[in-house]
Coordinates of C-alpha atoms and ligand atoms in Angstrom, one line a residue:
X793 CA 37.9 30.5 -48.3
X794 CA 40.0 32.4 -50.3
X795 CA 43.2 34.4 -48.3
X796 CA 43.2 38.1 -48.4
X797 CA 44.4 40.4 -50.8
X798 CA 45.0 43.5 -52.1
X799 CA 43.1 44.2 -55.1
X800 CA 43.5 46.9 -58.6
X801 CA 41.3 47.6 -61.4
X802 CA 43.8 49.1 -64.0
X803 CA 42.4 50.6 -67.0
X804 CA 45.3 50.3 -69.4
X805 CA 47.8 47.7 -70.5
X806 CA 50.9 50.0 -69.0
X807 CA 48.9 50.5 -65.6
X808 CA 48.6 46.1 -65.4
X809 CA 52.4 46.2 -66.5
X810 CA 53.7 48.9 -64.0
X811 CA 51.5 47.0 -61.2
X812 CA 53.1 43.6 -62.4
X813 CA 56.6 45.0 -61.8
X814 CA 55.9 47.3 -58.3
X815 CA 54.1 44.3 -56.7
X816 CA 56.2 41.0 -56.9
X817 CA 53.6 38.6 -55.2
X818 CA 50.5 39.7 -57.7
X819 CA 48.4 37.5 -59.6
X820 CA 46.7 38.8 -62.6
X821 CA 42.9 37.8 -62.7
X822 CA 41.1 38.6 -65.9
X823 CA 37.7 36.8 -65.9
X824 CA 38.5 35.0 -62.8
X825 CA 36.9 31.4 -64.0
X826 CA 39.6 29.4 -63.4
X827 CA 41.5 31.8 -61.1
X828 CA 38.9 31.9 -58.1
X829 CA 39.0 27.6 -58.6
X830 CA 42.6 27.7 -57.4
X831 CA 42.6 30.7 -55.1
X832 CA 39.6 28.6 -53.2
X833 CA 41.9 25.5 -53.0
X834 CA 44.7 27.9 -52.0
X835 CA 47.0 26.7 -54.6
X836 CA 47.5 30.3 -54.9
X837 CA 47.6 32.9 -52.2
X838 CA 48.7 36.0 -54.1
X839 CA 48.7 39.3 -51.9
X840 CA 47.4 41.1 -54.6
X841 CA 45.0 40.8 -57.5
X842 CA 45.5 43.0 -60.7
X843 CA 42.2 42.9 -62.4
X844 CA 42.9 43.1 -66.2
X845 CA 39.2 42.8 -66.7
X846 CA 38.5 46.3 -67.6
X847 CA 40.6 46.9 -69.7
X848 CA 38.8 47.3 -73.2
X849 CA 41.6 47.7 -75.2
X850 CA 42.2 44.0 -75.4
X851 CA 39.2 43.1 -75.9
X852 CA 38.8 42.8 -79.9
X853 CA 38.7 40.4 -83.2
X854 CA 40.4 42.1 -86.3
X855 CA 41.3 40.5 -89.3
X856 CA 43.4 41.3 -92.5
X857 CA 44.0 39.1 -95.7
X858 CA 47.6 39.4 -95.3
X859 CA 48.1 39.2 -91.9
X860 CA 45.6 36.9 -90.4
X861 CA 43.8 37.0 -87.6
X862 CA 44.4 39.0 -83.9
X863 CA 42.1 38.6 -81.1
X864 CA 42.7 40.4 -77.9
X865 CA 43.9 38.4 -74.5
X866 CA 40.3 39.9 -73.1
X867 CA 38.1 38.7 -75.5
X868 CA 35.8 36.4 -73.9
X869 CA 34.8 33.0 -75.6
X870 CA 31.6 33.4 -76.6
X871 CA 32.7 36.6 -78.4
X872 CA 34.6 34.4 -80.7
X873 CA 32.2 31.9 -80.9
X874 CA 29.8 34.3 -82.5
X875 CA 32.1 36.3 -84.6
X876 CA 31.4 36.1 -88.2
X877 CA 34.8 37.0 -89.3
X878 CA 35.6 34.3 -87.7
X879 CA 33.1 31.7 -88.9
X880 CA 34.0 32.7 -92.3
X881 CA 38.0 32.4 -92.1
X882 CA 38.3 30.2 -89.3
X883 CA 35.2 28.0 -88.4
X884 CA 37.5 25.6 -86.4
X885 CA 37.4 27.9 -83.7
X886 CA 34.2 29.1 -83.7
X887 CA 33.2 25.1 -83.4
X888 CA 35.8 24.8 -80.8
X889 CA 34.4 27.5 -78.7
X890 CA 31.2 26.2 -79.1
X891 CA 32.2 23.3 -76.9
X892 CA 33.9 25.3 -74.3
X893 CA 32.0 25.2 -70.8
X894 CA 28.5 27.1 -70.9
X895 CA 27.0 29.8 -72.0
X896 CA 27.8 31.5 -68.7
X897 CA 31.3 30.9 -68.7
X898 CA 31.9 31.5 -72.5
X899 CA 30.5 35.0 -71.8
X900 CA 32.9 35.7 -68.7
X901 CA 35.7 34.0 -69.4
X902 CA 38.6 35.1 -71.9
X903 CA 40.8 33.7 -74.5
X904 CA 43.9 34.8 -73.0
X905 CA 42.3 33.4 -69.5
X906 CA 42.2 29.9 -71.2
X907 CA 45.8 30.0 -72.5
X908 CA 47.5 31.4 -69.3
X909 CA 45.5 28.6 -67.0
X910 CA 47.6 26.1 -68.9
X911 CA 45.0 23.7 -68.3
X912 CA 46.2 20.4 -70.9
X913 CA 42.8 19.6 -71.1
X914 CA 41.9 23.3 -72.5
X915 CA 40.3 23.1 -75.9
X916 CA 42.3 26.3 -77.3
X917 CA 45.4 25.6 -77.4
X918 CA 45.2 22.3 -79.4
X919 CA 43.6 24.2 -81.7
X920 CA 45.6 27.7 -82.2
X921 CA 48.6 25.2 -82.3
X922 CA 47.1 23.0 -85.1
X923 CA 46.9 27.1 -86.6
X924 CA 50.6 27.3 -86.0
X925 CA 49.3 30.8 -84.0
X926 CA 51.5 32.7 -82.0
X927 CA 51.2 35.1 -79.0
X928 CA 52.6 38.7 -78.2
X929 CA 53.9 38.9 -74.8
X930 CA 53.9 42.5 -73.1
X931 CA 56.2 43.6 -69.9
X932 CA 57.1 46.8 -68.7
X933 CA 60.4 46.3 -70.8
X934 CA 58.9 45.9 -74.1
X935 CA 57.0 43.0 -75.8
X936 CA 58.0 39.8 -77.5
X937 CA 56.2 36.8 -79.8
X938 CA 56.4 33.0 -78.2
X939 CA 54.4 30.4 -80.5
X940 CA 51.1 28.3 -78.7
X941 CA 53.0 25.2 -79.0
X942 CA 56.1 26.9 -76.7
X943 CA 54.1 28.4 -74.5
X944 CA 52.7 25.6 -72.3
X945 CA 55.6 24.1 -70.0
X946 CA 53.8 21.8 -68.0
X947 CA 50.7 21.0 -65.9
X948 CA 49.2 24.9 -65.0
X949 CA 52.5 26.3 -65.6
X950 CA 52.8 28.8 -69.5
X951 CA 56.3 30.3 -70.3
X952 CA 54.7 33.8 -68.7
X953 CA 57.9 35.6 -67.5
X954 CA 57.8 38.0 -64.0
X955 CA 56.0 40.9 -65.5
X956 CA 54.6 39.6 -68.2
X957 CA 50.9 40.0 -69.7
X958 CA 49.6 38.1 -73.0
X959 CA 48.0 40.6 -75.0
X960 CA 47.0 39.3 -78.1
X961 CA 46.7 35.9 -80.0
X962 CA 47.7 36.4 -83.8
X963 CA 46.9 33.5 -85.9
X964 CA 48.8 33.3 -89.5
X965 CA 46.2 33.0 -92.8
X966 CA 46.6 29.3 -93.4
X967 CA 48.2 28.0 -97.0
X968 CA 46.1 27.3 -99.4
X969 CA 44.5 24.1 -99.6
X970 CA 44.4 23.6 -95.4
X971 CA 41.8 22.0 -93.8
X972 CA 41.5 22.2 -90.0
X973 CA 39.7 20.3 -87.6
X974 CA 39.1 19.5 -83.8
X975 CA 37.2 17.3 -81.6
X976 CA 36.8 16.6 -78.0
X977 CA 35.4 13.2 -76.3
X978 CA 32.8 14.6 -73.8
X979 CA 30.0 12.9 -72.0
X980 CA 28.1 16.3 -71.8
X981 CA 28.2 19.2 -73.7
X982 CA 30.6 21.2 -72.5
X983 CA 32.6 19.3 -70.7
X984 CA 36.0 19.5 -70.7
X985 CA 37.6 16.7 -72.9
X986 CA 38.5 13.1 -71.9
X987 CA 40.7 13.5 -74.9
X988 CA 41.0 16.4 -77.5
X989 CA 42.7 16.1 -81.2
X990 CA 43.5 19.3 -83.7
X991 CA 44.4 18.3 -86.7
X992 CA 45.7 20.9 -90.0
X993 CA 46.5 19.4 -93.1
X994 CA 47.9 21.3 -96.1
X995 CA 47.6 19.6 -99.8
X996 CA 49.9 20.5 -102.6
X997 CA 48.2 22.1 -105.3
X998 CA 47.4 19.7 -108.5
X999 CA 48.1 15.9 -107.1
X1000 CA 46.5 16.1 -103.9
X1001 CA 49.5 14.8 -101.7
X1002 CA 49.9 15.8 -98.2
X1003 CA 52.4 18.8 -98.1
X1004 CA 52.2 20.0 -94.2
X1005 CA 50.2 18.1 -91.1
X1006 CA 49.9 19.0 -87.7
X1007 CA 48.6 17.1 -84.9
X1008 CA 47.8 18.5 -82.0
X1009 CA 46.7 16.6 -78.5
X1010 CA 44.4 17.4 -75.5
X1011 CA 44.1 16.1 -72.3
X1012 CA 46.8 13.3 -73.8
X1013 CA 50.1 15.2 -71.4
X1014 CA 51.0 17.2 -69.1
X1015 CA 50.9 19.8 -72.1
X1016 CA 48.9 20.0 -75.3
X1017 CA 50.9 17.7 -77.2
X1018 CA 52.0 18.1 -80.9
X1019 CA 52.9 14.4 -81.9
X1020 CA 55.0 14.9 -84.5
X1021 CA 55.9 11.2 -85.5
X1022 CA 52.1 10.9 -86.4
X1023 CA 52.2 13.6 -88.8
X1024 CA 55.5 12.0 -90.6
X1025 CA 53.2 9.6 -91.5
X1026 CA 50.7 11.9 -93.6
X1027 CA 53.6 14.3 -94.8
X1028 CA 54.7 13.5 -98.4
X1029 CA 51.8 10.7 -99.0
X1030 CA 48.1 10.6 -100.5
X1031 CA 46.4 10.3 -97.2
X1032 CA 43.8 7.2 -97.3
X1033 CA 42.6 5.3 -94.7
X1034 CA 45.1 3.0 -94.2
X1035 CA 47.5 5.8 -93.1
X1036 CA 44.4 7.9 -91.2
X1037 CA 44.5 4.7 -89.0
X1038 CA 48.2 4.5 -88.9
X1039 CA 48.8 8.3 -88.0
X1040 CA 46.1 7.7 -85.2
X1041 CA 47.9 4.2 -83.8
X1042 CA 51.4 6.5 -83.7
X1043 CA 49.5 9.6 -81.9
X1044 CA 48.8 6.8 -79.4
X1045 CA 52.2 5.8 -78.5
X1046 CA 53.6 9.2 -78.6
X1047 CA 50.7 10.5 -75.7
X1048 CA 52.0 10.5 -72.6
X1049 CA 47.6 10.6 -71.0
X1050 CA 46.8 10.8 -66.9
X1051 CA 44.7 8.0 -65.3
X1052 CA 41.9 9.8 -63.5
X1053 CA 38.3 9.6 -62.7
X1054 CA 37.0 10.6 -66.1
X1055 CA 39.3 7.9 -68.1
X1056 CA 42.2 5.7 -67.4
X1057 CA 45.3 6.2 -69.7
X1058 CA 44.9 2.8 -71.5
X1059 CA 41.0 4.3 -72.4
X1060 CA 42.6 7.8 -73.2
X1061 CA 45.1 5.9 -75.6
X1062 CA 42.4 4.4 -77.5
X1063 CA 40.1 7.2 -78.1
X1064 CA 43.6 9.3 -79.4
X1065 CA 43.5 6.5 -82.1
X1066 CA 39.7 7.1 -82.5
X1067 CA 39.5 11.1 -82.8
X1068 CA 43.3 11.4 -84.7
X1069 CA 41.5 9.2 -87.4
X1070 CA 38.7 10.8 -87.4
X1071 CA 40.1 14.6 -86.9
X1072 CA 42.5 13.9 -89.7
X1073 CA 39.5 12.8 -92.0
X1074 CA 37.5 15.9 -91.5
X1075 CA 40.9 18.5 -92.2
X1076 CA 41.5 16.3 -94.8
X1077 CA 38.1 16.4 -96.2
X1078 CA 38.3 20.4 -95.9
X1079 CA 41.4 21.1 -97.1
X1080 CA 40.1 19.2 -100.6
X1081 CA 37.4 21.6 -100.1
X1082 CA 39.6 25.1 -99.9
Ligands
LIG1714 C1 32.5 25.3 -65.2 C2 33.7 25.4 -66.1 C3 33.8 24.7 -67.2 C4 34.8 24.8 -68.1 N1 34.9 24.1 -69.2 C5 35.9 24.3 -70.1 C6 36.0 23.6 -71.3 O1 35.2 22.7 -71.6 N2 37.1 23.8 -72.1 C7 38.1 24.7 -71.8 O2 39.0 24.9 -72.6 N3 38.0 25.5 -70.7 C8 37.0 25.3 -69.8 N4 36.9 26.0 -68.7 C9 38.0 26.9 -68.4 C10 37.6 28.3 -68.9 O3 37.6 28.3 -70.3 C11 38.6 29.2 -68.4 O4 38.3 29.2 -67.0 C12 38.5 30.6 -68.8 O5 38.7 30.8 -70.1 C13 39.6 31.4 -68.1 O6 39.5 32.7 -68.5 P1 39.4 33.8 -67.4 O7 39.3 35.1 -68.1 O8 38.3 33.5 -66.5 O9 40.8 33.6 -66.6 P2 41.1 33.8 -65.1 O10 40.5 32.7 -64.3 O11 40.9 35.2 -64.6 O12 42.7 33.5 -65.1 C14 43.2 32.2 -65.4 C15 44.8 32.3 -65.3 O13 45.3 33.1 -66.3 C16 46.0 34.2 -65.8 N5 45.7 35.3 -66.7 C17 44.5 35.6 -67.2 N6 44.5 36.5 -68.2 C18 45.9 36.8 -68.3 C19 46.6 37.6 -69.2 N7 46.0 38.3 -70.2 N8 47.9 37.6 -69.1 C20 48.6 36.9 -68.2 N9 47.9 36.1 -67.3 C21 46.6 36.0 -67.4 C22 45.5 34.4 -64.4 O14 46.6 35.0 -63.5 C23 45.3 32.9 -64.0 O15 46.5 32.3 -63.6 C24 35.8 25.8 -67.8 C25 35.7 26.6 -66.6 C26 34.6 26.4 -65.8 C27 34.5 27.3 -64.6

C-alpha cells in the first residue's frame, strides 16, 4: 500500500511553486498514472503530495506561425491527440499519441506527466526531440528553457531542479522541407514500445540533398537516445536506400538497449535497424512532400 502523506490541491502555478519550496520532501503528482505505480512499489515515499492537477492554466494547445507550437505541462494526451492545430502542423504527434496507452489513460494522464516520469521507453520524448522542442522550467526563483534531449539524465531521473515545475513544452516551426516520423514496435496497441525511432529530416531546397537529420531512440538506453553517428550518414548526401540501411546498421551500434522480458538487447538491436530504416523512409518521404 502506498505510505502516508500529506496532500494539496493548489490552484495556481505560484501556489505549486511556494509549496515545492516550504515542503522539501514533496512529490508533485499531476495525473497520477505513473506516480501511484511507484508510490505502490514504494520507490517513492514522499510526505506530501502537491496535486498540480487543477490547475487549468496549464492546461492548453496554442499555436503561432512564427513561434511554433506551446502545449501546457497539464495537457493530457488525448487532448493532443485530437487537436486539429495539431494534426495540421504537426501530425507526428498526434500519431504518436495515438499509440500512447488507452483511451483511459490518454484522457488522465498529461504531457508534462510523461516527460517528468523519464520513462526511456516513453513515446514523447523521442519525438519532441526529433522536433528539436524545448521546455520552460518554472521555480519560485524565476523560470528557465532546458531542450528535450537535455532533460532526461537517466533511468526515471529528468534534469528537474529542487523546486522546479515544467510548465510548458514549446516546439520550434520546423524548416522547410522537414519531414518527421515515429514508430514504435508493440505487440498490442498501446503498448509501450519494445523499441521506439523518431526520425526528422530536413532537404535543401532545389537538389534534394539531406541538409539536417535527427534520430531519436526509444526504449534503446537508459535515456531517449539521439544517435548522432547515424544521422552523419544522411547529412550532406541524397538519402537512398543504401544509406537508409546504413544509418539504421550505425543506430544499432550506437544503442546502448536492456535485456528484459519483452526483448533481449541482441532482438532490440535488430528491430533499431528495422524501424531507423523504415522511420527515416517515411520523414524522408514527407519532407519531399512539404
Ligand atoms: C497502463 C499504462 C500504459 C501506458 N502506456 C504508455 C505508452 O504506451 N507510452 C507512453 O509514453 N507512456 C505510457 N504510459 C505512461 C503514461 O503516459 C504516463 O503515465 C502519463 O503520461 C504520466 O502523466 P501523469 O499526468 O499521470 O503523471 P504523474 O503520474 O502524476 O507524474 C509522473 C511523474 O512526473 C512528475 N510530474 C508530473 N507533472 C509534473 C510537472 N508538471 N512538473 C514536474 N513534475 C511533474 C511527478 O512528480 C511524477 O514523478 C502508460 C501508463 C499506464 C498506466
Amino acid at each position: 500500500m502506498i505510505a502516508d502523506f500529506e496532500y494539496f490541491a493548489p490552484k495556481t502555478v505560484k501556489e505549486a511553486v511556494s509549496l515545492l519550496s516550504q515542503y522539501k520532501d514533496a512529490k508533485i503528482i499531476a495525473g497520477g498514472q505513473s506516480l501511484l505505480v511507484v508510490l505502490k512499489q514504494r520507490l517513492f515515499t514522499p510526505e506530501y503530495l502537491i496535486d498540480i492537477k487543477g490547475i487549468s492554466a496549464l492546461d492548453y494547445i496554442n499555436y503561432e506561425e512564427g513561434s511554433g507550437l506551446r502545449i501546457g505541462a497539464l495537457t493530457p494526451h488525448r487532448a493532443i491527440e485530437k487537436s486539429p492545430v495539431i494534426r495540421k502542423y504537426f501530425p507526428v504527434l498526434s500519431e504518436m499519441e495515438s499509440n500512447v496507452a488507452t483511451i483511459q489513460t490518454r484522457n488522465w494522464g498529461t504531457i508534462g506527466g510523461n516527460l517528468c516520469h523519464g520513462d526511456p521507453a516513453g513515446d514523447p520524448a523521442p519525438v519532441f526531440t526529433a522536433l528539436n522542442a524545448k521546455l520552460k522550467l518554472v521555480s519560485l526563483g524565476g523560470e528557465r528553457i532546458i531542450s528535450v534531449e537535455e532533460f532526461s539524465k537517466d533511468y526515471l531521473e529528468v534534469a528537474l531542479e529542487p523546486g522546479e515545475i515544467l510548465a510548458e513544452i514549446q516546439v520550434p516551426t520546423p524548416p522547410p522541407r522537414t519531414g518527421t516520423g515515429y514508430e514504435k514496435l508493440m505487440v498490442m496497441k498501446g503498448d509501450m514500445g519494445i523499441i521506439g525511432a523518431a526520425v526528422s529530416i530536413t532537404l535543401s531546397e532545389g537538389d534534394g540533398v539531406c541538409k539536417d537529420a535527427r534520430i531519436v531512440l526509444g526504449s534503446a538506453a537508459s535515456v531517449p537516445l539521439r544517435v548522432k553517428e547515424a544521422e552523419k550518414v544522411l547529412i550532406g548526401k541524397t538519402i537512398n536506400e543504401g544509406l537508409l540501411t546504413k544509418a539504421g546498421e550505425i543506430a544499432s551500434r550506437e544503442a546502448d538497449p536492456p535485456s528484459d522480458v519483452h526483448g533481449s538487447a541482441e532482438y532490440r538491436r535488430e528491430m533499431v535497424k528495422v524501424f531507423v530504416r523504415r522511420v527515416a523512409r517515411i520523414a524522408l518521404e514527407r519532407a519531399k512532400e512539404a
